[in-house]
Coordinates of C-alpha atoms in Angstrom, one line a residue:
X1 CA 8.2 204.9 11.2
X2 CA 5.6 202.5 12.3
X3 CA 5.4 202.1 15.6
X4 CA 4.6 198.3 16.8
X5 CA 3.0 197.3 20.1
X6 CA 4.6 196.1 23.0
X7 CA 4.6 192.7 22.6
X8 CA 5.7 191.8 26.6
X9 CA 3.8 189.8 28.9
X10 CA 1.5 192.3 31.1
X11 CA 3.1 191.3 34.2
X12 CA 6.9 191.4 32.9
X13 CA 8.2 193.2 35.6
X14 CA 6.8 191.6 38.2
X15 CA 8.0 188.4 37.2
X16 CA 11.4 189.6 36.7
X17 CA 11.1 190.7 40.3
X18 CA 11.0 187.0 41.0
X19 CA 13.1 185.8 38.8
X20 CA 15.9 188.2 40.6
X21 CA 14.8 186.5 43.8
X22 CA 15.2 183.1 42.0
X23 CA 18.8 183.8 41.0
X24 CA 20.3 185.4 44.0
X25 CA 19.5 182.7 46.0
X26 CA 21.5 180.6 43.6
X27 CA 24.6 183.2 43.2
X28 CA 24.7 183.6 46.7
X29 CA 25.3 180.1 47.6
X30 CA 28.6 180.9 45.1
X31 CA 29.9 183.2 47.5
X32 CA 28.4 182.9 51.0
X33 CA 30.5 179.3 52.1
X34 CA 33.6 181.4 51.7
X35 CA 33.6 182.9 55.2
X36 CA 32.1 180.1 56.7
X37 CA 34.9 177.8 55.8
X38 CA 37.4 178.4 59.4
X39 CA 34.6 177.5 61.2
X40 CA 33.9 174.0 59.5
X41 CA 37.5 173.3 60.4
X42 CA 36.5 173.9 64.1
X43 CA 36.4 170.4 65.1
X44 CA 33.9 172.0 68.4
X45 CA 31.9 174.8 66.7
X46 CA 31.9 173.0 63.3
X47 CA 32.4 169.3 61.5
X48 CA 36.1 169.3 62.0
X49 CA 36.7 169.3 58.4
X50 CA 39.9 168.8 56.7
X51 CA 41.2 171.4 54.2
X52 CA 40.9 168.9 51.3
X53 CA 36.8 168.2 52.6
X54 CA 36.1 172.1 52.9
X55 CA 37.9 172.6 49.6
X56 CA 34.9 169.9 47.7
X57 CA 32.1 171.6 50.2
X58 CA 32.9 174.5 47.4
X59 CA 33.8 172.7 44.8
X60 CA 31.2 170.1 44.5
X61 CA 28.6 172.3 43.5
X62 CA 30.9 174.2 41.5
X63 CA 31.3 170.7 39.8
X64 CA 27.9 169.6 39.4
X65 CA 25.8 173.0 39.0
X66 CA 28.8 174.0 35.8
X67 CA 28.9 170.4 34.3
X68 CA 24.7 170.2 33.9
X69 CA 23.8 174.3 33.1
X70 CA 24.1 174.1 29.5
X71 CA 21.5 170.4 29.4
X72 CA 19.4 171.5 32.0
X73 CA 19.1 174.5 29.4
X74 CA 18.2 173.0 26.7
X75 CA 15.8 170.7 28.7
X76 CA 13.8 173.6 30.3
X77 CA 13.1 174.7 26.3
X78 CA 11.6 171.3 26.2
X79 CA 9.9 170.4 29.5
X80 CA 8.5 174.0 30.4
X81 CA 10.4 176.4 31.9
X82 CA 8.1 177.4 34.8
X83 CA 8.4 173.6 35.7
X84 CA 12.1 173.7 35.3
X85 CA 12.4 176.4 37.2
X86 CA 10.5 175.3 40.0
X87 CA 11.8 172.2 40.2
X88 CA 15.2 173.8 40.7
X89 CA 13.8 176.1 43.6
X90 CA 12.0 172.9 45.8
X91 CA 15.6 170.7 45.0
X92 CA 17.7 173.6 46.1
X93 CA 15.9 174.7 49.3
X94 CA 15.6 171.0 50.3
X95 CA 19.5 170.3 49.8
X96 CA 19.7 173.5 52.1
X97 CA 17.9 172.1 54.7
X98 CA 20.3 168.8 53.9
X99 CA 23.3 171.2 53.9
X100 CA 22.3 173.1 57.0
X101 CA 21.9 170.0 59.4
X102 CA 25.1 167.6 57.5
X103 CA 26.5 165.7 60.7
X104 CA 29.8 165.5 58.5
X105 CA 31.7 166.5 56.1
X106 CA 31.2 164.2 53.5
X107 CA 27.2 164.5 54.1
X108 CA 27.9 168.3 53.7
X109 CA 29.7 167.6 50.2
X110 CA 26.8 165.5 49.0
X111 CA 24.5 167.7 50.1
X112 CA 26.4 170.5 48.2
X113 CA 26.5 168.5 45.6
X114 CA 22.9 168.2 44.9
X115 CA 22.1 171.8 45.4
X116 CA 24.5 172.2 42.2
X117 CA 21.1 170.4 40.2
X118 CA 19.0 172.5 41.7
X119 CA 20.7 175.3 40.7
X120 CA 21.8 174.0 37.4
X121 CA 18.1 174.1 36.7
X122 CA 17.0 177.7 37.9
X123 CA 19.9 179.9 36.3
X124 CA 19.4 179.4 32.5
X125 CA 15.5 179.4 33.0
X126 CA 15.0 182.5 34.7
X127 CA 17.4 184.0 31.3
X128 CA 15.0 182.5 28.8
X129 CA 11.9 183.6 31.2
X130 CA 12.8 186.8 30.7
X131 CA 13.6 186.4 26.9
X132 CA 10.1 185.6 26.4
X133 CA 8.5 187.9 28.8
X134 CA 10.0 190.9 27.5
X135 CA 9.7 192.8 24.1
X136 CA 13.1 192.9 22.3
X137 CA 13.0 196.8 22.3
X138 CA 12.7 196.4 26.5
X139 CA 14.8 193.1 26.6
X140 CA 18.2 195.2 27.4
X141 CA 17.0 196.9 30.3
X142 CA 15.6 193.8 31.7
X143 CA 18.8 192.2 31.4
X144 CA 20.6 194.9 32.9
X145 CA 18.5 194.4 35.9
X146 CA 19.6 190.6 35.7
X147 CA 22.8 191.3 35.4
X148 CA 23.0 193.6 38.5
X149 CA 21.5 191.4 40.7
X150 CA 24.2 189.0 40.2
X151 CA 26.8 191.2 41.0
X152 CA 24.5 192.1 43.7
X153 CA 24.6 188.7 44.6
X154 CA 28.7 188.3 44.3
X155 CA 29.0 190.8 46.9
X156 CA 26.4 190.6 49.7
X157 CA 27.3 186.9 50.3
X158 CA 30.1 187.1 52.6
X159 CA 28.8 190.0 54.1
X160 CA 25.6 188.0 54.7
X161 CA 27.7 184.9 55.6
X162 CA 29.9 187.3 58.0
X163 CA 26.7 188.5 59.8
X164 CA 24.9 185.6 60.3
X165 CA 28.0 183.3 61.7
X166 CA 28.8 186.1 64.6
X167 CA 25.1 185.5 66.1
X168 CA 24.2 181.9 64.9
X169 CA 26.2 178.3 63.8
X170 CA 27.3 177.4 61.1
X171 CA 24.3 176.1 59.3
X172 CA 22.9 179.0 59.1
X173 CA 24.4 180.4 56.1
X174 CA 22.4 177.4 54.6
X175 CA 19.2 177.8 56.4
X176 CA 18.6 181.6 55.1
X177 CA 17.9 179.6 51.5
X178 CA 15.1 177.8 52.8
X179 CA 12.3 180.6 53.4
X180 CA 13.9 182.7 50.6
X181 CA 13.1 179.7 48.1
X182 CA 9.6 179.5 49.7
X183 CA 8.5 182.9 49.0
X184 CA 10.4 181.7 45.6
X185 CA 8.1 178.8 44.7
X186 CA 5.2 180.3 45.9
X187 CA 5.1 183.8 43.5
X188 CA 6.6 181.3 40.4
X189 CA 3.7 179.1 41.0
X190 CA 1.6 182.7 41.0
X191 CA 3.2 185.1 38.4
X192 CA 5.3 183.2 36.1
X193 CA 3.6 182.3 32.8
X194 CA 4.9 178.6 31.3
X195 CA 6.9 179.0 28.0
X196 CA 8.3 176.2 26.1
X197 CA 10.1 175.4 22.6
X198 CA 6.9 174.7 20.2
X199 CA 8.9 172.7 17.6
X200 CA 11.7 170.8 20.0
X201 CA 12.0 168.1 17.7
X202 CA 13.6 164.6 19.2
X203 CA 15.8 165.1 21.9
X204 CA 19.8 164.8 21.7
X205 CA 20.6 162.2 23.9
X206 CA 23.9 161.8 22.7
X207 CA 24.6 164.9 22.8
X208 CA 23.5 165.6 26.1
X209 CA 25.4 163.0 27.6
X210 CA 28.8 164.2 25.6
X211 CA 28.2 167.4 27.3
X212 CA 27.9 166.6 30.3
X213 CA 30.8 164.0 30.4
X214 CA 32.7 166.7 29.0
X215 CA 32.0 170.0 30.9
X216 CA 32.4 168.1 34.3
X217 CA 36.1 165.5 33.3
X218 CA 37.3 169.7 32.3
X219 CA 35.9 171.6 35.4
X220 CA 37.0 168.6 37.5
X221 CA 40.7 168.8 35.9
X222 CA 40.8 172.5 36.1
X223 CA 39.3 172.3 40.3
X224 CA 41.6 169.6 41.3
X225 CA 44.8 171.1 39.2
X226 CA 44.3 174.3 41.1
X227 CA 43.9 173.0 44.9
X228 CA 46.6 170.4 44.3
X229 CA 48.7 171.5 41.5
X230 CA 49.1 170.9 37.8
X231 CA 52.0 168.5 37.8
X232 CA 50.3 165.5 38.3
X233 CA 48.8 163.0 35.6
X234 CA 44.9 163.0 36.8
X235 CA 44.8 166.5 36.2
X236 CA 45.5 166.4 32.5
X237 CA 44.2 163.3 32.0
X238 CA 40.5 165.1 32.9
X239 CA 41.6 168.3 31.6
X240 CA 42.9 166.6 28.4
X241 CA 40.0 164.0 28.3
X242 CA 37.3 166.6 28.9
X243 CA 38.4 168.7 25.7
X244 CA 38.3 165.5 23.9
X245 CA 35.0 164.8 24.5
X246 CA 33.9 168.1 24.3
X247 CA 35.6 168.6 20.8
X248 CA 33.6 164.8 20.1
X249 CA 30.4 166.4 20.9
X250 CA 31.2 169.7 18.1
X251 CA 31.6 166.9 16.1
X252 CA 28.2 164.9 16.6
X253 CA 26.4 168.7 16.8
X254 CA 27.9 169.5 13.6
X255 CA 26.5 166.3 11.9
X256 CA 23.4 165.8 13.5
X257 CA 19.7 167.0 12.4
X258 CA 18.3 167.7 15.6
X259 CA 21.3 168.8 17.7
X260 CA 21.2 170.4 21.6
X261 CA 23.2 173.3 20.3
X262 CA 23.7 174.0 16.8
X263 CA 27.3 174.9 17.0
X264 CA 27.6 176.6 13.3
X265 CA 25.7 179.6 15.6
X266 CA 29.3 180.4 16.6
X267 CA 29.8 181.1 12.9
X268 CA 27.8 184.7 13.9
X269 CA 29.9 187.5 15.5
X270 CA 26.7 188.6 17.4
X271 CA 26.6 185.1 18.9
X272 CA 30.4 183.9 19.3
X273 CA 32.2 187.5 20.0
X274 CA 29.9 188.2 23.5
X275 CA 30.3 184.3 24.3
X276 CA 34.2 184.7 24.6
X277 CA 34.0 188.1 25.9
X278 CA 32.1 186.7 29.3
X279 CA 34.7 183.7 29.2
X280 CA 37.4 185.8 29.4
X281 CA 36.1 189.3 31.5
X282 CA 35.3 185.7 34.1
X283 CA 38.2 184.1 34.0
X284 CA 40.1 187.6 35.2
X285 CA 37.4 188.7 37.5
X286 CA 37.0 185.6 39.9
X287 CA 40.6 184.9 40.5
X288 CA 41.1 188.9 41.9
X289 CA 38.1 188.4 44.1
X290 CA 39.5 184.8 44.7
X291 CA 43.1 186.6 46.3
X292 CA 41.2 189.6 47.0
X293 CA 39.6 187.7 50.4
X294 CA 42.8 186.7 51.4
X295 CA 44.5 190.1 51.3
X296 CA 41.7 191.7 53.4
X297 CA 41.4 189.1 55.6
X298 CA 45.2 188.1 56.7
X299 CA 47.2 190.9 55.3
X300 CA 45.1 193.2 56.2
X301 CA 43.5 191.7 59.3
X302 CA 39.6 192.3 58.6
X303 CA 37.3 190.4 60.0
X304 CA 34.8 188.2 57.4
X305 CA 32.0 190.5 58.0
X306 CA 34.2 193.5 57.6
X307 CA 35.9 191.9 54.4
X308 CA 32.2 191.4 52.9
X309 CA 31.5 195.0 53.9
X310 CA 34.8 196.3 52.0
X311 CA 32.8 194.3 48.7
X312 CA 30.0 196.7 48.6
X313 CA 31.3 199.2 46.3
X314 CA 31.6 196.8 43.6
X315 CA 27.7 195.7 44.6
X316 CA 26.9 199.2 44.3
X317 CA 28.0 199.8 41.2
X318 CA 26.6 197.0 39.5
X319 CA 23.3 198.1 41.1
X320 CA 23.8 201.5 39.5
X321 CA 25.0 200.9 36.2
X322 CA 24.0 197.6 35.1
X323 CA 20.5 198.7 34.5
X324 CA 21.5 201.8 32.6
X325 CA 23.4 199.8 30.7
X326 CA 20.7 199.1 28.0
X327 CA 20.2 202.5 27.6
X328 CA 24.2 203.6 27.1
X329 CA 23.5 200.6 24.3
X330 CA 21.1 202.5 22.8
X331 CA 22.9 205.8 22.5
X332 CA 26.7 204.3 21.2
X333 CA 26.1 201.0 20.9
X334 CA 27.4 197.8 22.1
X335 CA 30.6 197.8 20.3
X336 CA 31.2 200.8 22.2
X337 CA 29.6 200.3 25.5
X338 CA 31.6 196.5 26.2
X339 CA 34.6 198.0 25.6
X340 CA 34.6 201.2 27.6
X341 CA 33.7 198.6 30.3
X342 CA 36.1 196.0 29.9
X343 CA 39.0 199.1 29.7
X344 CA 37.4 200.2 33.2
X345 CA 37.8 196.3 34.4
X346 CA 41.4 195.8 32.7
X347 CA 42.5 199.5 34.7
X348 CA 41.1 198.2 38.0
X349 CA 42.3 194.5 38.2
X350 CA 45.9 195.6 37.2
X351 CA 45.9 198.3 39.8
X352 CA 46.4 195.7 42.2
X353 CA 49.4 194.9 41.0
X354 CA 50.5 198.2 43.0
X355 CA 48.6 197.5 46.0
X356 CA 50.2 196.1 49.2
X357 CA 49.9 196.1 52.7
X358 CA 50.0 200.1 53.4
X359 CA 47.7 201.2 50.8
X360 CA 45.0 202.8 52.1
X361 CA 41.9 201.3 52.1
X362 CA 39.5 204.1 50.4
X363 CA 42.1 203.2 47.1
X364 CA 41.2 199.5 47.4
X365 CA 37.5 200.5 47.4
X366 CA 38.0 202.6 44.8
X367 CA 39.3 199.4 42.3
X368 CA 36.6 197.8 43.7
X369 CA 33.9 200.2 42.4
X370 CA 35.6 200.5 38.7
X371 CA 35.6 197.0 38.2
X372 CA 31.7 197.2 39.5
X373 CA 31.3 200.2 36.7
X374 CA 33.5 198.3 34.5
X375 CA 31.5 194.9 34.7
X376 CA 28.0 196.5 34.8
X377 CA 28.9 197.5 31.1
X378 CA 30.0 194.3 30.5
X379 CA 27.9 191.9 30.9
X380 CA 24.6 193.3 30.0
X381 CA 25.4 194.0 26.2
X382 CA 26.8 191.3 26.0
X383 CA 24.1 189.0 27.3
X384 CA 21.9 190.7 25.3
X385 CA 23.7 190.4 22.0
X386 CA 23.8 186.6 23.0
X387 CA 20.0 186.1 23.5
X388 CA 18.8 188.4 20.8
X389 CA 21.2 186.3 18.1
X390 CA 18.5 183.3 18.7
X391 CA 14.4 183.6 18.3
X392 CA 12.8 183.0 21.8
X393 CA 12.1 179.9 21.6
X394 CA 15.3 178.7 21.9
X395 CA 16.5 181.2 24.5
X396 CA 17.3 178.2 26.6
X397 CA 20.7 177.5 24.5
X398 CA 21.5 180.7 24.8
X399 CA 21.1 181.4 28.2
X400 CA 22.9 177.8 28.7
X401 CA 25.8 178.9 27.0
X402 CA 26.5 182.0 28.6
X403 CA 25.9 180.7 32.1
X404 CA 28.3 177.5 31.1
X405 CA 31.0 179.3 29.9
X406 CA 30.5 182.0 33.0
X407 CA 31.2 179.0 35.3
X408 CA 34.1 177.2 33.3
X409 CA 35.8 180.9 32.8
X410 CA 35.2 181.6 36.8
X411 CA 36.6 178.2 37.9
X412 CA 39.9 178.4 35.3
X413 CA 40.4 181.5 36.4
X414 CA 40.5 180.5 40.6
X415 CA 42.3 177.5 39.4
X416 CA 44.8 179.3 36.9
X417 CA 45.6 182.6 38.9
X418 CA 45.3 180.8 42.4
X419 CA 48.5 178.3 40.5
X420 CA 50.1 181.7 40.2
X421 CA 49.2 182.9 43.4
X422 CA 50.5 179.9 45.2
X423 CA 53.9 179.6 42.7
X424 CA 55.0 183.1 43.5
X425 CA 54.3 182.9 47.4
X426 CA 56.0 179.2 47.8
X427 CA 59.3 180.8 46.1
X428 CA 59.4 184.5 47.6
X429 CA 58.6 182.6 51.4
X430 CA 61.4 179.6 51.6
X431 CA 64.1 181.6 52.9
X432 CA 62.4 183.2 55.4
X433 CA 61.2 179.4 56.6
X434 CA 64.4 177.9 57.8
X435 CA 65.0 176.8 61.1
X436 CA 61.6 175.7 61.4
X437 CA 60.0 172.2 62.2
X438 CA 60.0 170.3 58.7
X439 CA 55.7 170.1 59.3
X440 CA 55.4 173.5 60.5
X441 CA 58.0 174.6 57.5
X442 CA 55.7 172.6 54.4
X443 CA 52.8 174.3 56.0
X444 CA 53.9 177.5 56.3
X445 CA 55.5 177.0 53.1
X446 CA 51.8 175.4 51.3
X447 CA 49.9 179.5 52.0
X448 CA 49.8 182.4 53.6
X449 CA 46.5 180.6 55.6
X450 CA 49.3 177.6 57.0
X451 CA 51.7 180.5 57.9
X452 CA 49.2 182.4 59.6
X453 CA 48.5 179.0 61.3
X454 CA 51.9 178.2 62.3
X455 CA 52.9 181.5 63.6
X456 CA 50.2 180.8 66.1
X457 CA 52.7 178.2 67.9
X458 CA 55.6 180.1 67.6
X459 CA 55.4 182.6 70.2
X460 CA 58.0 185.8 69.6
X461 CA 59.0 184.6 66.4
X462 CA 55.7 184.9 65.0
X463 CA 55.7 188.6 63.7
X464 CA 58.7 188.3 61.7
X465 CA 57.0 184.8 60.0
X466 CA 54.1 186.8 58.9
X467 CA 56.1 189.5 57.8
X468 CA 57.4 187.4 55.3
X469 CA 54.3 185.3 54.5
X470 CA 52.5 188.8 53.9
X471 CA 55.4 190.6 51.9
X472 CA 55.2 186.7 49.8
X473 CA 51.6 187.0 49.5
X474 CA 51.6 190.4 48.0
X475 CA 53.9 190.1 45.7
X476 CA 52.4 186.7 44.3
X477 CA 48.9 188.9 44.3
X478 CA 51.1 191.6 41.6
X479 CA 52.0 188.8 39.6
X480 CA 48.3 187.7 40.0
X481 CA 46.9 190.7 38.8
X482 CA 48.9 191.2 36.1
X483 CA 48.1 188.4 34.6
X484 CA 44.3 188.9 35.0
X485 CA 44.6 192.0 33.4
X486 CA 46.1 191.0 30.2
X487 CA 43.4 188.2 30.5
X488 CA 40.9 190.8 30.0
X489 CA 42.7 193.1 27.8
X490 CA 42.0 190.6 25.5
X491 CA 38.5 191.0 25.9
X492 CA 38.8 194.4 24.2
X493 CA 40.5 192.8 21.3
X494 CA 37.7 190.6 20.9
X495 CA 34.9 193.7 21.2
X496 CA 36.6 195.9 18.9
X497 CA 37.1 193.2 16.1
X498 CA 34.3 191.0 16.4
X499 CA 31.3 192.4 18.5
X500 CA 28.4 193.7 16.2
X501 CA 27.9 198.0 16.8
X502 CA 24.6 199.7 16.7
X503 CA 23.8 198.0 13.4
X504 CA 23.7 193.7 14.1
X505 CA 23.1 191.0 11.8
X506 CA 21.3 188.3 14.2
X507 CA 20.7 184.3 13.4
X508 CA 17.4 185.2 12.0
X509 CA 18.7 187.2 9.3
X510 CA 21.6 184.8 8.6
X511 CA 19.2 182.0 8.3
X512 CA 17.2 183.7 5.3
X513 CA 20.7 184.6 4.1
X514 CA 21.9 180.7 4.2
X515 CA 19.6 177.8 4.5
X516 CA 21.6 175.6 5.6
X517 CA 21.4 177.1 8.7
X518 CA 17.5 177.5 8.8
X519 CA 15.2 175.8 11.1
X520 CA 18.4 174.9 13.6
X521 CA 19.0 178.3 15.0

């Protein structure tokens, strides 16, 4: 067999040193608000916020950085994506600096909001960076690498967060962006070659826009229907009214000669199977860890710090495995690999279903480092199969896609599971509620956070209202659980039926098959 050279950049793995730097700074900012989020209801130490304001200080960026990924994507492929990407590292560090210093909440929100663009613009480039930097046969490994440092990232924010608000304020856990996307912009500028789309054709501004429109009226539906409930017109209307628009813009794609994403590409199993896989593995994932800070925080009684400390098994694993992923590939492929690892992930996420407030902790951590093992075999393959289905040049769309569908899965799942979270807990807690104040009753009755609140004020019959609001709570988190593991469980479905083994037929070899596909891939 012939033996072809290395066709990766010389400096490949230094530059996907930076681009890891690049994207935790961006993941982080996912994760790291959490703990900060008491003390920016601290009308003294922080801005006084309501609970609606600190629920948009997440959710704004949520908003934005999920409703722009996939054009931001297809733009880098145009512009440059060394540009791209550093235009997303000076607008994110600078809406840090904004976020850091906000005088209110509603500057904090805006603030939040535009370090969603930033963002929006580094996460797909620093995927199609390392599509072009890398030789296919080292591509895997590379993406392993990626992959880990995002579950890195997942996991060393609120311990980060938790650190740096028990010596400094608030602000802080904004501030730490700022010299982190320095050192950012400064090796990009150095090490990063420029890469671009050579044939980009006319843009698709129609498309674009459709997108757009789209991704943020469904991400806004599902936010808003999970903080506030599902029974009330707006939601649907934005949840309906974004799939409309969305299903209008497969329409226009499917028409056009020059479309953003050529949507007959989910006509390949290698392309389609691993997009729905990361949908669904997301949409399970992020409402456990969503619950999962509540129960070690109030249930359990662990301090923010300690609760991102209690995380690090699931870091570690993804630091472990998610590199070596590439080379399990190799050896059974990824047929084989994704769904050993999305059995692991179903096993853990259900086992909390048996968990409650006298397990011992060492069995939580334990779950915790499955679903680590479980996603580091996950994600990589999968990522892979999606990037190697398109020719590098257009590893923008795929990256876009992956990362947009990432986001939507996440936030349906937080929105979704949190529904089911706060269902079961409002039911299971009402009896145990009577005799209270009709506020202090609707806010007991609202979370556990509310009852933990209101048992503040009630002196010697506090220990028998948390009793209740943690038995409520855990039970809502089985029912929780459950649910996220069927979720997944049907990510195996998809692996086993649709997601290519060792031997793949990719969009190139399609296109020589059909025509009609060829030149739009």
């Amino acid at each position: 067999m012939e033996i072809r050279d290395n066709t990766g950049h010389p400096r490949r793995w230094a530059i996907l040193g930076v681009l890891v730097i690049s994207l935790l700074v961006v993941v982080l900012d996912n994760t790291i608000l959490n703990v900060a989020l008491r003390t920016l209801a601290d009308p003294v130490h922080g801005l006084g916020a309501s609970q609606g304001e600190l629920e948009w200080a997440i959710n704004s960026y949520t908003l934005v950085f999920a409703g722009l990924l996939f054009t931001f994507g297809v733009l880098g492929d145009r512009a440059g994506r060394k540009r791209f990407l550093l235009i997303g590292l000076v607008l994110f560090g600078l809406s840090s600096l904004l976020s850091a210093y906000a005088q209110s909440p509603a500057q904090l929100i805006g603030a939040r909001a535009l370090m969603g663009i930033g963002g929006a613009a580094i996460m797909p480039v620093t995927l199609s960076i390392i599509s072009n930097v890398f030789d296919p046969r080292e591509r895997g490994r590379a993406i392993g690498v990626w992959a880990g440092a995002v579950g890195l990232a997942v996991a060393i924010g609120p311990v980060l967060g938790g650190a740096l608000l028990e010596r400094y304020w608030w602000g802080s856990v904004f501030l730490i962006n700022v010299p982190v996307v320095a050192l950012g912009v400064i090796l990009v500028a150095l090490l990063v070659p420029e890469s671009r789309d050579p044939n980009p054709g006319r843009v698709d501004v129609f498309g674009v826009v459709l997108s757009v429109v789209g991704l943020v009226a469904l991400t806004y539906g599902i936010i808003d229907g999970g903080e506030h409930g599902f029974g009330r017109p707006v939601v649907w209307a934005a949840i309906v009214g974004g799939v409309a628009v969305l299903a209008w813009f497969v329409a226009v794609e499917r028409r056009s000669d020059h479309p953003s994403l050529d949507v007959r590409l989910f006509k390949v199993p290698q392309f389609a199977a691993p997009v729905a896989i990361v949908g669904l593995i997301f949409f399970a994932a992020m409402g456990v860890l969503f619950f999962s800070s509540f129960y070690l925080q109030l249930v359990r009684g662990y301090s923010p710090l300690e609760t991102g400390l209690l995380f690090l098994p699931f870091a570690g694993a993804q630091l472990i495995f998610a590199p070596r992923s590439a080379a399990m590939v190799r050896r059974y492929g990824g047929k084989a690999v994704a769904a050993v690892g999305l059995a692991l992930t179903v096993v853990s996420l259900g086992a909390f279903a048996f968990v409650d407030a006298q397990t011992p902790i060492w069995i939580v951590l334990v779950f915790y480092f499955i679903q680590g093992v479980g996603m580091a075999n996950i994600m990589p393959p999968a990522t892979e199969s999606i990037m190697s289905a398109l020719p590098r040049e257009k590893a923008g769309v795929g990256s876009a896609v992956s990362n947009t569908i990432r986001q939507v899965g996440g936030a349906l799942g937080v929105a979704v599971l949190g529904s089911v979270l706060s269902a079961v807990y409002r039911s299971d807690v009402g009896s145990a509620l009577t005799g209270l104040p009709a506020g202090a009753r609707d806010t007991a009755n609202e979370s556990i956070s509310g009852a933990y609140a209101v048992a503040g004020q009630l002196g010697p019959a506090a220990p028998k209202l948390l009793a209740a609001a943690n038995d409520s709570f855990v039970t809502a988190m089985h029912w929780a659980a459950a649910l996220s593991a069927l979720v997944a469980a049907l990510g195996i479905v998809v692996a086993l039926r649709w997601l290519p083994g060792r031997a793949t037929t990719s969009v190139r070899e399609v296109t020589t098959a059909e025509p009609e596909l060829a030149g739009t891939a």
